[in-house]
C-alpha cells in the first residue's frame, strides 16, 4: 500500500487521475486528473494530457471514477461548544419530556458530587407530551449537581435549584436587559433562563482543564474531516479562541478557523488596532459578532407583529436600533467586519438599517447577517445593494417546518427565502450552526434543494428550492468569500490550496433524496490526506 500523506517534512507531489473532478470553477468545470504540489493544486486536466508529465516524480493515485470536489466550508460553527458537546449530555432527538428526563437521569449517574451537569439539545416543540422543563425535575435527578442544559437553539437554559443558587438568581432577581428569567405565578423562578439571562449561569459554570479541552478539540477536528469540512466561521467566546491558539501552537490546526469576536470586546480590538484578517492562514480574526434578537423556537426572534396565538409577544430586541447602528459603525470604522445574529423580520430589517448607515468605504468589509430566517420581501434586495452577505443554515429550514406553522402562520411565507435571496444577486454563505444542528454539509445541501422536514414528508415553500450547484457553492466558494478567503479555497483550480474531498457518489447525478446519504471517502487539507486515505486504496 502506498502512502498519500507523504513523508514527514517531505514536499507532497501527488498526481490523481481517472477521476470525476468537479471543480466548481466555471471556466473549467470538470476534469479527470489533477496535480497537487506541496500544499497547492498546480495543474488540472484530463487523462490524455498526462502524457509528457514526468510521472515518476509523483505519487500516482488512481481515482477509479470516484468524484472529487472542493472540500466544504461551514460559515457558522460554535467550535468549542461542538468539541465540548462530545462529552456532555445530548438530548437531541428526544420525542417527549419523559424521554429527556430518562436520558438525563442515566447521564447523571456518572457525575461526582458538586460536578457541573452540562448538556444541550432539548426542544420542547418536538415533544409529544405537554410537560415543560422545570427545576423540580432536575432537583430530583441531580440535587447535588448544578445543572446547565441548553435548548437545541442555545437560547434557553434549563437549570435546577442549585444552578440558580450558583448564578445568584432568586425571586427578587430582575430580568437582565434583553433576557428573561421564567417565573411561575408566585414569582418563583422555574429554572428556565432565556437569552441574556443565560449569561448569569454561564459565568458560574466550572471549566474543564486545558488538557481535557485540547483533547476534545482534537476530536472535533476529526469530526470536521469526516464531514469533509476544512474551513469554518467560528462563533465561540474569547476564552475558547485562546484555547484554539494553544491547540494550534502545540498540535497544529488542520482546518481553517476564522474567528468572530463578541462585540463586548470591541474596545479591546480597537485599542490594539486589530483588523479583519489578522492572524495566519489557519487561525485569524474575521470580525465581530453581536445579536439583534433571539430565536424562533423560544419565540424571542424579534418580529413586526405578535406570534401566532399571542396578543403582545413580538420577541426580544436584544440590541436596539440606535445601539446596533453605533456598534456596526465603530466595528467597520476600525476595519472589522461585523456579523449580526438576526432571525425575526424586524431584527433583519433593523440590521440592514445599521449596515445602510455605513459609508461606501466601510461596506467593502465582509459584513454578514447570521441566519436571515424570516425576512420581508422588500428587504431582500438590500443585501446586494449594501454588499451584506446572507449567512444561512439550510438545515434549520427542515428542523423548523412545524415551528413556522405553529408560531408564524401566514408569515411563514417569508421564512428561509433561499431562492429569492440568491436571485437578488446577494452573496450567500451556508453553514450548520453546529452543535445546534449536526455538522453535516450533505444534510444541509439536501435541506436547501428539497426543503422537506427531517422525515422527508412535509415541505416548506418549494418555490424557494435552489439547485444542487447553488447549494454546493453556498458551502464552498460562498463560505470562502464570506471569510475573505476566496483566493485560497472554495474551488479546484491551479494556485488554490489543495483542500478537496473524494466521495462515493456524484451529487450532480444522484437522486435528490439520496444526496444526504453521500459519504466522504477522503478529505485532503493543503495536500495532506487527513481522513480516509486507506479507503482510496481499496
Short mmCIF file of C-alpha atoms in Angstrom, two decimals:
data_model
loop_
_atom_site.label_atom_id
_atom_site.label_comp_id
_atom_site.label_asym_id
_atom_site.label_seq_id
_atom_site.Cartn_x
_atom_site.Cartn_y
_atom_site.Cartn_z
CA UNK A 1 0.00 0.00 0.00
CA UNK A 2 1.31 3.44 -0.87
CA UNK A 3 1.08 6.47 1.37
CA UNK A 4 -0.82 9.51 0.17
CA UNK A 5 0.01 11.61 3.20
CA UNK A 6 3.64 11.99 2.28
CA UNK A 7 6.79 11.62 4.37
CA UNK A 8 7.02 13.98 7.32
CA UNK A 9 8.88 17.07 6.17
CA UNK A 10 8.82 15.98 2.51
CA UNK A 11 7.10 18.05 -0.17
CA UNK A 12 3.99 16.19 -1.31
CA UNK A 13 3.74 15.62 -5.06
CA UNK A 14 0.57 13.75 -5.92
CA UNK A 15 -0.97 13.07 -9.33
CA UNK A 16 -4.61 11.98 -9.20
CA UNK A 17 -6.06 10.54 -12.40
CA UNK A 18 -9.07 8.70 -13.83
CA UNK A 19 -11.47 10.65 -11.64
CA UNK A 20 -14.67 12.62 -11.96
CA UNK A 21 -13.38 16.01 -10.80
CA UNK A 22 -16.00 18.71 -10.39
CA UNK A 23 -14.05 21.90 -9.85
CA UNK A 24 -16.96 24.34 -9.23
CA UNK A 25 -14.82 26.73 -11.30
CA UNK A 26 -16.97 27.95 -14.25
CA UNK A 27 -14.01 28.34 -16.63
CA UNK A 28 -13.07 24.66 -16.26
CA UNK A 29 -15.97 22.87 -14.57
CA UNK A 30 -14.75 19.28 -14.96
CA UNK A 31 -11.55 17.28 -15.28
CA UNK A 32 -10.17 13.77 -14.90
CA UNK A 33 -6.76 14.49 -13.41
CA UNK A 34 -5.00 16.94 -11.14
CA UNK A 35 -1.59 17.52 -9.61
CA UNK A 36 -1.03 18.53 -6.00
CA UNK A 37 2.43 20.01 -5.48
CA UNK A 38 3.10 20.72 -1.81
CA UNK A 39 0.06 22.45 -0.33
CA UNK A 40 -1.46 23.69 -3.57
CA UNK A 41 -3.06 22.47 -6.76
CA UNK A 42 -0.64 23.07 -9.64
CA UNK A 43 -2.48 21.56 -12.61
CA UNK A 44 -5.85 20.15 -13.66
CA UNK A 45 -6.71 18.42 -16.91
CA UNK A 46 -7.71 15.13 -18.50
CA UNK A 47 -6.02 11.74 -18.62
CA UNK A 48 -4.78 12.17 -22.19
CA UNK A 49 -2.92 15.32 -21.13
CA UNK A 50 -0.79 13.39 -18.62
CA UNK A 51 1.43 12.28 -21.50
CA UNK A 52 4.67 14.23 -21.21
CA UNK A 53 4.38 14.78 -17.46
CA UNK A 54 7.34 13.12 -15.65
CA UNK A 55 5.07 10.80 -13.67
CA UNK A 56 7.98 9.15 -11.84
CA UNK A 57 8.27 12.37 -9.81
CA UNK A 58 4.79 11.91 -8.36
CA UNK A 59 2.85 9.56 -6.16
CA UNK A 60 0.14 8.27 -8.51
CA UNK A 61 -3.42 7.84 -7.27
CA UNK A 62 -5.99 6.14 -9.49
CA UNK A 63 -9.36 7.58 -8.50
CA UNK A 64 -11.15 4.82 -10.43
CA UNK A 65 -14.02 7.11 -11.39
CA UNK A 66 -14.64 8.48 -7.91
CA UNK A 67 -15.95 12.04 -7.62
CA UNK A 68 -13.66 14.82 -6.35
CA UNK A 69 -14.86 18.27 -5.32
CA UNK A 70 -13.60 21.19 -3.21
CA UNK A 71 -13.86 20.44 0.50
CA UNK A 72 -16.63 22.17 2.40
CA UNK A 73 -16.60 25.31 4.45
CA UNK A 74 -19.10 25.90 7.22
CA UNK A 75 -19.87 29.58 7.66
CA UNK A 76 -21.32 29.31 11.17
CA UNK A 77 -19.99 26.92 13.83
CA UNK A 78 -19.57 27.15 17.59
CA UNK A 79 -16.43 25.06 17.53
CA UNK A 80 -15.52 24.86 21.21
CA UNK A 81 -19.14 24.06 22.06
CA UNK A 82 -19.10 21.41 19.35
CA UNK A 83 -15.94 19.98 20.91
CA UNK A 84 -17.28 20.03 24.44
CA UNK A 85 -20.66 18.65 23.38
CA UNK A 86 -18.85 15.41 22.61
CA UNK A 87 -18.52 14.88 26.38
CA UNK A 88 -21.85 16.41 27.52
CA UNK A 89 -25.43 15.20 27.84
CA UNK A 90 -27.17 15.20 24.46
CA UNK A 91 -30.97 15.50 24.48
CA UNK A 92 -31.25 15.85 20.71
CA UNK A 93 -33.91 13.64 19.18
CA UNK A 94 -35.94 13.13 22.36
CA UNK A 95 -39.62 12.73 21.46
CA UNK A 96 -41.05 13.54 24.89
CA UNK A 97 -40.19 15.24 28.16
CA UNK A 98 -40.29 11.81 29.77
CA UNK A 99 -37.63 10.53 27.37
CA UNK A 100 -35.50 13.61 28.06
CA UNK A 101 -35.77 13.02 31.81
CA UNK A 102 -34.81 9.34 31.41
CA UNK A 103 -31.73 10.25 29.36
CA UNK A 104 -30.88 12.97 31.89
CA UNK A 105 -31.18 10.54 34.80
CA UNK A 106 -28.92 7.98 33.07
CA UNK A 107 -26.24 10.62 32.42
CA UNK A 108 -26.40 11.97 35.99
CA UNK A 109 -25.35 8.60 37.43
CA UNK A 110 -21.81 9.18 36.19
CA UNK A 111 -21.37 12.57 37.87
CA UNK A 112 -19.38 13.20 41.03
CA UNK A 113 -20.94 15.27 43.81
CA UNK A 114 -20.84 19.03 43.03
CA UNK A 115 -19.70 18.37 39.43
CA UNK A 116 -21.45 20.62 36.93
CA UNK A 117 -24.16 18.87 34.92
CA UNK A 118 -23.73 20.17 31.35
CA UNK A 119 -25.90 19.32 28.37
CA UNK A 120 -27.84 20.60 25.40
CA UNK A 121 -30.28 19.69 22.68
CA UNK A 122 -33.79 19.69 24.21
CA UNK A 123 -36.57 21.05 22.03
CA UNK A 124 -39.98 21.19 23.69
CA UNK A 125 -41.75 21.70 20.37
CA UNK A 126 -40.73 18.18 19.29
CA UNK A 127 -42.16 16.50 22.40
CA UNK A 128 -45.40 14.57 22.23
CA UNK A 129 -46.34 15.33 25.85
CA UNK A 130 -47.29 18.75 27.18
CA UNK A 131 -44.99 18.87 30.21
CA UNK A 132 -42.33 21.56 30.16
CA UNK A 133 -38.80 21.60 31.63
CA UNK A 134 -38.80 22.61 35.30
CA UNK A 135 -36.16 22.85 38.01
CA UNK A 136 -38.06 20.47 40.31
CA UNK A 137 -37.41 17.53 37.97
CA UNK A 138 -33.68 18.25 37.83
CA UNK A 139 -33.71 18.67 41.62
CA UNK A 140 -34.96 15.09 41.94
CA UNK A 141 -32.42 13.73 39.45
CA UNK A 142 -29.32 15.69 40.47
CA UNK A 143 -29.85 17.66 43.70
CA UNK A 144 -26.09 17.89 44.35
CA UNK A 145 -25.03 18.92 40.84
CA UNK A 146 -25.61 22.42 39.47
CA UNK A 147 -27.21 21.97 36.05
CA UNK A 148 -26.85 23.94 32.82
CA UNK A 149 -28.69 22.25 29.97
CA UNK A 150 -29.09 24.32 26.82
CA UNK A 151 -32.08 24.08 24.50
CA UNK A 152 -31.31 22.98 20.95
CA UNK A 153 -31.14 26.58 19.71
CA UNK A 154 -28.96 27.57 22.71
CA UNK A 155 -31.22 30.49 23.57
CA UNK A 156 -32.61 28.90 26.74
CA UNK A 157 -31.06 27.18 29.75
CA UNK A 158 -32.78 24.57 31.90
CA UNK A 159 -31.26 24.53 35.36
CA UNK A 160 -32.06 23.28 38.87
CA UNK A 161 -32.24 24.96 42.28
CA UNK A 162 -28.51 24.54 42.88
CA UNK A 163 -27.76 26.05 39.47
CA UNK A 164 -29.97 29.05 40.24
CA UNK A 165 -28.21 29.45 43.56
CA UNK A 166 -24.78 29.35 41.90
CA UNK A 167 -25.98 32.01 39.45
CA UNK A 168 -27.32 34.20 42.27
CA UNK A 169 -30.87 34.03 40.93
CA UNK A 170 -33.90 34.13 43.22
CA UNK A 171 -37.42 35.59 43.11
CA UNK A 172 -36.01 39.10 43.65
CA UNK A 173 -33.52 38.97 40.75
CA UNK A 174 -34.62 41.34 37.95
CA UNK A 175 -34.67 40.22 34.32
CA UNK A 176 -31.48 41.40 32.60
CA UNK A 177 -31.81 43.69 29.59
CA UNK A 178 -32.52 41.52 26.55
CA UNK A 179 -33.30 38.44 28.65
CA UNK A 180 -35.92 36.70 30.74
CA UNK A 181 -35.95 34.63 33.94
CA UNK A 182 -39.08 32.50 33.64
CA UNK A 183 -41.22 32.50 36.78
CA UNK A 184 -44.38 30.76 37.95
CA UNK A 185 -47.47 32.74 39.09
CA UNK A 186 -45.97 33.15 42.57
CA UNK A 187 -42.84 34.84 41.17
CA UNK A 188 -40.59 31.83 41.83
CA UNK A 189 -38.01 31.07 39.05
CA UNK A 190 -38.89 27.84 37.23
CA UNK A 191 -35.35 27.02 36.14
CA UNK A 192 -35.71 28.34 32.57
CA UNK A 193 -33.44 31.23 31.55
CA UNK A 194 -33.80 32.96 28.18
CA UNK A 195 -31.42 34.98 26.01
CA UNK A 196 -29.08 37.27 28.02
CA UNK A 197 -30.29 35.71 31.28
CA UNK A 198 -28.26 32.63 30.25
CA UNK A 199 -25.10 34.66 30.93
CA UNK A 200 -25.94 34.73 34.65
CA UNK A 201 -25.44 30.97 34.69
CA UNK A 202 -22.68 30.78 32.07
CA UNK A 203 -20.27 32.83 34.14
CA UNK A 204 -20.59 30.38 37.04
CA UNK A 205 -20.10 27.11 35.17
CA UNK A 206 -17.00 25.21 36.17
CA UNK A 207 -14.42 24.92 33.40
CA UNK A 208 -12.71 21.78 32.13
CA UNK A 209 -8.93 21.66 32.36
CA UNK A 210 -6.97 22.87 29.35
CA UNK A 211 -5.67 19.37 28.60
CA UNK A 212 -9.24 17.99 28.60
CA UNK A 213 -10.45 20.69 26.22
CA UNK A 214 -7.49 20.23 23.86
CA UNK A 215 -8.34 16.53 23.57
CA UNK A 216 -11.95 17.42 22.78
CA UNK A 217 -10.78 19.93 20.15
CA UNK A 218 -8.77 17.11 18.55
CA UNK A 219 -11.95 15.02 18.36
CA UNK A 220 -13.91 17.93 16.89
CA UNK A 221 -11.27 18.49 14.20
CA UNK A 222 -11.70 14.82 13.34
CA UNK A 223 -15.47 15.31 13.08
CA UNK A 224 -14.85 18.14 10.61
CA UNK A 225 -12.58 15.97 8.49
CA UNK A 226 -15.06 13.09 8.46
CA UNK A 227 -17.72 15.54 7.25
CA UNK A 228 -15.41 16.95 4.57
CA UNK A 229 -15.16 20.34 6.29
CA UNK A 230 -11.80 22.15 6.28
CA UNK A 231 -12.80 25.78 7.00
CA UNK A 232 -15.21 27.34 9.49
CA UNK A 233 -16.54 30.67 10.59
CA UNK A 234 -16.30 30.33 14.36
CA UNK A 235 -18.60 31.99 16.89
CA UNK A 236 -17.04 30.98 20.21
CA UNK A 237 -16.30 33.21 23.15
CA UNK A 238 -12.88 34.80 23.55
CA UNK A 239 -11.53 32.25 26.05
CA UNK A 240 -12.24 29.46 23.57
CA UNK A 241 -10.35 31.40 20.89
CA UNK A 242 -7.37 31.38 23.23
CA UNK A 243 -7.69 27.59 23.53
CA UNK A 244 -7.65 27.26 19.74
CA UNK A 245 -4.45 29.30 19.64
CA UNK A 246 -2.94 26.97 22.24
CA UNK A 247 -4.05 23.93 20.26
CA UNK A 248 -2.50 25.33 17.07
CA UNK A 249 0.76 26.07 18.87
CA UNK A 250 1.01 22.60 20.43
CA UNK A 251 -0.53 20.36 17.79
CA UNK A 252 -1.25 22.36 14.65
CA UNK A 253 -4.70 23.10 13.26
CA UNK A 254 -5.59 21.15 10.14
CA UNK A 255 -8.65 23.24 9.45
CA UNK A 256 -9.05 26.96 8.85
CA UNK A 257 -10.74 28.83 11.69
CA UNK A 258 -11.97 32.37 11.12
CA UNK A 259 -12.98 33.80 14.49
CA UNK A 260 -15.75 36.32 15.14
CA UNK A 261 -15.07 38.10 18.43
CA UNK A 262 -18.04 39.01 20.69
CA UNK A 263 -18.86 42.70 20.35
CA UNK A 264 -18.28 43.35 24.06
CA UNK A 265 -14.55 43.13 23.27
CA UNK A 266 -14.77 45.81 20.56
CA UNK A 267 -12.92 48.42 22.62
CA UNK A 268 -10.05 45.97 23.17
CA UNK A 269 -9.84 45.17 19.46
CA UNK A 270 -9.85 48.85 18.51
CA UNK A 271 -7.22 49.74 21.13
CA UNK A 272 -4.93 47.04 19.72
CA UNK A 273 -5.77 48.11 16.14
CA UNK A 274 -6.68 44.52 15.23
CA UNK A 275 -8.50 44.24 11.91
CA UNK A 276 -10.27 41.52 9.97
CA UNK A 277 -7.68 39.10 8.61
CA UNK A 278 -5.22 39.46 11.49
CA UNK A 279 -3.57 36.07 12.03
CA UNK A 280 -2.44 33.35 9.65
CA UNK A 281 -3.97 31.02 7.10
CA UNK A 282 -5.07 28.61 9.82
CA UNK A 283 -6.41 30.89 12.54
CA UNK A 284 -7.35 34.54 12.22
CA UNK A 285 -9.80 37.22 13.28
CA UNK A 286 -12.67 37.58 10.81
CA UNK A 287 -14.60 40.31 12.60
CA UNK A 288 -17.04 40.95 15.44
CA UNK A 289 -20.33 39.30 16.39
CA UNK A 290 -23.41 40.78 18.02
CA UNK A 291 -27.09 39.89 18.47
CA UNK A 292 -30.19 41.70 17.27
CA UNK A 293 -32.71 39.22 18.67
CA UNK A 294 -33.33 35.69 19.97
CA UNK A 295 -34.67 32.54 18.29
CA UNK A 296 -37.83 31.21 16.70
CA UNK A 297 -38.06 28.14 18.95
CA UNK A 298 -38.14 30.23 22.12
CA UNK A 299 -40.37 32.86 20.45
CA UNK A 300 -37.76 35.52 21.14
CA UNK A 301 -36.95 36.31 17.48
CA UNK A 302 -37.88 39.99 17.05
CA UNK A 303 -40.94 40.35 14.81
CA UNK A 304 -43.01 43.20 13.36
CA UNK A 305 -46.17 41.61 14.74
CA UNK A 306 -47.08 39.22 17.59
CA UNK A 307 -46.53 35.49 17.33
CA UNK A 308 -49.49 33.37 16.33
CA UNK A 309 -51.61 32.70 19.41
CA UNK A 310 -50.21 35.71 21.30
CA UNK A 311 -51.58 39.23 21.54
CA UNK A 312 -48.40 41.00 22.61
CA UNK A 313 -45.29 38.83 22.25
CA UNK A 314 -43.17 40.15 19.37
CA UNK A 315 -39.95 38.59 20.67
CA UNK A 316 -36.95 40.26 22.26
CA UNK A 317 -34.97 43.17 20.84
CA UNK A 318 -31.59 42.15 22.24
CA UNK A 319 -29.87 45.25 20.83
CA UNK A 320 -31.91 48.35 19.98
CA UNK A 321 -31.61 50.12 16.63
CA UNK A 322 -29.52 53.07 17.82
CA UNK A 323 -27.05 50.90 19.74
CA UNK A 324 -26.80 48.39 16.89
CA UNK A 325 -26.11 51.12 14.33
CA UNK A 326 -23.37 52.58 16.51
CA UNK A 327 -21.73 49.19 17.16
CA UNK A 328 -21.70 48.35 13.45
CA UNK A 329 -20.27 51.79 12.63
CA UNK A 330 -17.48 51.52 15.23
CA UNK A 331 -16.61 47.98 14.19
CA UNK A 332 -16.45 48.84 10.48
CA UNK A 333 -14.54 52.08 11.08
CA UNK A 334 -11.93 50.01 12.88
CA UNK A 335 -11.53 47.67 9.92
CA UNK A 336 -13.57 44.85 11.44
CA UNK A 337 -16.33 43.11 9.52
CA UNK A 338 -19.49 42.74 11.57
CA UNK A 339 -21.63 39.60 11.79
CA UNK A 340 -25.05 40.18 13.34
CA UNK A 341 -27.44 37.47 14.51
CA UNK A 342 -30.94 38.23 13.22
CA UNK A 343 -33.82 35.76 12.90
CA UNK A 344 -37.08 37.74 13.06
CA UNK A 345 -38.28 40.00 10.23
CA UNK A 346 -37.96 43.15 12.35
CA UNK A 347 -34.48 42.18 13.54
CA UNK A 348 -33.30 41.64 9.95
CA UNK A 349 -34.82 44.96 8.90
CA UNK A 350 -33.01 46.81 11.70
CA UNK A 351 -29.68 45.13 10.98
CA UNK A 352 -29.93 46.13 7.33
CA UNK A 353 -30.70 49.67 8.52
CA UNK A 354 -27.49 49.61 10.54
CA UNK A 355 -25.42 48.49 7.53
CA UNK A 356 -27.15 51.08 5.33
CA UNK A 357 -25.81 53.79 7.64
CA UNK A 358 -22.20 52.84 6.79
CA UNK A 359 -20.15 54.80 4.29
CA UNK A 360 -19.37 53.05 0.97
CA UNK A 361 -15.76 52.66 2.11
CA UNK A 362 -16.76 50.64 5.14
CA UNK A 363 -19.25 48.49 3.21
CA UNK A 364 -16.37 46.73 1.42
CA UNK A 365 -15.71 44.60 4.51
CA UNK A 366 -17.37 41.16 4.57
CA UNK A 367 -20.34 42.15 6.73
CA UNK A 368 -22.88 39.39 7.37
CA UNK A 369 -26.29 38.72 8.81
CA UNK A 370 -26.39 35.38 10.57
CA UNK A 371 -29.46 33.18 9.99
CA UNK A 372 -31.79 35.51 8.00
CA UNK A 373 -34.63 33.14 8.85
CA UNK A 374 -37.65 35.44 8.46
CA UNK A 375 -37.41 38.49 6.22
CA UNK A 376 -39.89 40.70 4.41
CA UNK A 377 -39.76 40.62 0.61
CA UNK A 378 -38.95 44.32 0.40
CA UNK A 379 -35.80 43.84 2.49
CA UNK A 380 -34.30 41.09 0.32
CA UNK A 381 -32.82 43.39 -2.41
CA UNK A 382 -30.97 45.36 0.28
CA UNK A 383 -28.41 42.58 0.76
CA UNK A 384 -26.93 43.04 -2.71
CA UNK A 385 -27.39 46.82 -2.60
CA UNK A 386 -25.44 47.08 0.67
CA UNK A 387 -22.92 44.30 -0.01
CA UNK A 388 -24.15 42.32 3.01
CA UNK A 389 -23.68 38.53 2.99
CA UNK A 390 -26.66 36.32 3.86
CA UNK A 391 -25.16 33.66 6.14
CA UNK A 392 -27.82 30.95 6.40
CA UNK A 393 -28.17 27.41 7.70
CA UNK A 394 -30.40 25.32 5.40
CA UNK A 395 -30.85 22.52 7.94
CA UNK A 396 -32.82 24.96 10.12
CA UNK A 397 -35.43 25.11 7.35
CA UNK A 398 -36.07 21.38 7.70
CA UNK A 399 -35.98 21.41 11.51
CA UNK A 400 -38.32 24.41 11.80
CA UNK A 401 -41.11 23.38 9.43
CA UNK A 402 -43.55 22.64 12.26
CA UNK A 403 -42.44 25.68 14.29
CA UNK A 404 -43.09 28.02 11.38
CA UNK A 405 -46.70 26.91 11.07
CA UNK A 406 -47.22 26.99 14.84
CA UNK A 407 -45.70 30.39 15.60
CA UNK A 408 -45.78 32.36 12.33
CA UNK A 409 -48.94 31.35 10.49
CA UNK A 410 -49.05 33.07 7.08
CA UNK A 411 -45.79 34.87 7.83
CA UNK A 412 -44.00 31.55 7.32
CA UNK A 413 -44.14 32.53 3.62
CA UNK A 414 -41.32 34.94 4.48
CA UNK A 415 -39.14 32.24 6.06
CA UNK A 416 -35.99 30.72 4.55
CA UNK A 417 -36.23 32.60 1.25
CA UNK A 418 -33.13 30.98 -0.30
CA UNK A 419 -34.31 31.26 -3.93
CA UNK A 420 -35.35 34.90 -3.65
CA UNK A 421 -32.14 35.90 -1.87
CA UNK A 422 -29.92 34.20 -4.47
CA UNK A 423 -31.98 35.66 -7.34
CA UNK A 424 -31.46 39.13 -5.86
CA UNK A 425 -27.70 38.70 -6.54
CA UNK A 426 -26.87 38.67 -2.84
CA UNK A 427 -23.77 36.85 -1.67
CA UNK A 428 -24.76 33.69 0.20
CA UNK A 429 -22.76 31.52 2.61
CA UNK A 430 -24.12 28.32 4.11
CA UNK A 431 -23.34 26.65 7.42
CA UNK A 432 -24.72 24.32 10.07
CA UNK A 433 -24.76 26.27 13.36
CA UNK A 434 -23.17 23.15 14.90
CA UNK A 435 -23.67 21.83 17.51
CA UNK A 436 -27.20 23.29 17.36
CA UNK A 437 -27.61 21.31 14.14
CA UNK A 438 -25.42 18.43 13.05
CA UNK A 439 -22.16 19.26 11.26
CA UNK A 440 -23.38 17.72 8.02
CA UNK A 441 -22.94 19.62 4.73
CA UNK A 442 -24.74 16.95 2.70
CA UNK A 443 -27.71 17.20 5.05
CA UNK A 444 -27.66 20.98 4.64
CA UNK A 445 -27.50 20.67 0.86
CA UNK A 446 -30.47 18.30 0.91
CA UNK A 447 -32.45 20.79 3.02
CA UNK A 448 -31.66 23.60 0.57
CA UNK A 449 -32.75 21.67 -2.52
CA UNK A 450 -35.65 19.68 -1.03
CA UNK A 451 -36.98 21.92 1.77
CA UNK A 452 -38.56 18.93 3.48
CA UNK A 453 -38.97 18.02 7.14
CA UNK A 454 -36.36 15.60 8.57
CA UNK A 455 -38.69 12.64 7.96
CA UNK A 456 -38.97 13.61 4.28
CA UNK A 457 -42.69 14.33 4.50
CA UNK A 458 -43.76 17.95 4.88
CA UNK A 459 -42.35 20.58 2.52
CA UNK A 460 -42.00 24.33 3.04
CA UNK A 461 -42.38 26.66 0.06
CA UNK A 462 -40.99 24.50 -2.77
CA UNK A 463 -40.75 27.66 -4.90
CA UNK A 464 -37.75 28.61 -2.73
CA UNK A 465 -35.77 25.46 -3.61
CA UNK A 466 -32.33 26.01 -5.11
CA UNK A 467 -30.20 23.86 -7.42
CA UNK A 468 -27.55 21.34 -6.40
CA UNK A 469 -24.86 23.60 -7.85
CA UNK A 470 -26.11 26.64 -5.93
CA UNK A 471 -26.24 24.63 -2.70
CA UNK A 472 -22.67 23.36 -3.15
CA UNK A 473 -21.49 26.88 -3.95
CA UNK A 474 -23.05 28.04 -0.68
CA UNK A 475 -20.94 25.53 1.24
CA UNK A 476 -17.70 26.12 -0.75
CA UNK A 477 -16.98 29.34 -2.64
CA UNK A 478 -19.71 31.18 -0.73
CA UNK A 479 -18.05 30.39 2.60
CA UNK A 480 -14.62 31.26 1.19
CA UNK A 481 -15.87 34.70 0.12
CA UNK A 482 -17.61 35.35 3.43
CA UNK A 483 -14.40 34.55 5.30
CA UNK A 484 -12.23 36.66 2.98
CA UNK A 485 -10.51 33.56 1.56
CA UNK A 486 -11.88 33.38 -1.98
CA UNK A 487 -8.34 33.30 -3.41
CA UNK A 488 -7.31 30.46 -1.09
CA UNK A 489 -10.02 27.79 -1.27
CA UNK A 490 -13.56 27.09 -2.45
CA UNK A 491 -12.87 25.83 -5.99
CA UNK A 492 -10.42 23.40 -7.58
CA UNK A 493 -8.03 25.48 -9.66
CA UNK A 494 -4.25 25.93 -10.09
CA UNK A 495 -2.83 28.04 -7.30
CA UNK A 496 -5.60 27.25 -4.81
CA UNK A 497 -4.97 25.28 -1.67
CA UNK A 498 -5.39 21.53 -2.16
CA UNK A 499 -8.45 21.32 0.10
CA UNK A 500 -10.56 18.63 -1.53
CA UNK A 501 -12.86 15.70 -0.80
CA UNK A 502 -13.37 12.35 -2.52
CA UNK A 503 -16.95 10.99 -2.45
CA UNK A 504 -18.68 7.69 -3.16
CA UNK A 505 -21.34 9.33 -5.39
CA UNK A 506 -21.62 12.23 -7.81
CA UNK A 507 -24.17 14.62 -6.25
CA UNK A 508 -24.99 16.05 -9.68
CA UNK A 509 -26.05 12.64 -10.98
CA UNK A 510 -27.72 11.02 -7.98
CA UNK A 511 -31.37 11.37 -6.97
CA UNK A 512 -32.24 14.31 -4.72
CA UNK A 513 -33.39 12.01 -1.90
CA UNK A 514 -30.00 10.26 -1.72
CA UNK A 515 -27.76 13.34 -1.59
CA UNK A 516 -27.86 13.42 2.20
CA UNK A 517 -26.54 9.84 2.22
CA UNK A 518 -23.41 10.59 0.17
CA UNK A 519 -20.29 9.52 2.02
CA UNK A 520 -16.95 11.30 2.22
CA UNK A 521 -14.29 8.70 1.42
CA UNK A 522 -11.31 11.02 1.96
CA UNK A 523 -10.56 14.61 2.93
CA UNK A 524 -7.40 16.47 1.91
CA UNK A 525 -6.21 19.64 3.61
CA UNK A 526 -3.33 21.52 2.00
CA UNK A 527 -2.50 18.39 0.04
CA UNK A 528 -2.37 16.10 3.06
CA UNK A 529 -4.91 13.31 3.39
CA UNK A 530 -6.34 14.00 6.85
CA UNK A 531 -9.18 11.49 6.69
CA UNK A 532 -9.85 8.20 4.93
CA UNK A 533 -6.70 7.71 2.87
CA UNK A 534 -6.78 3.95 3.26
CA UNK A 535 -10.22 3.81 1.61
CA UNK A 536 -8.83 5.24 -1.62
CA UNK A 537 -6.63 2.18 -1.92
CA UNK A 538 -9.49 -0.32 -1.73
#
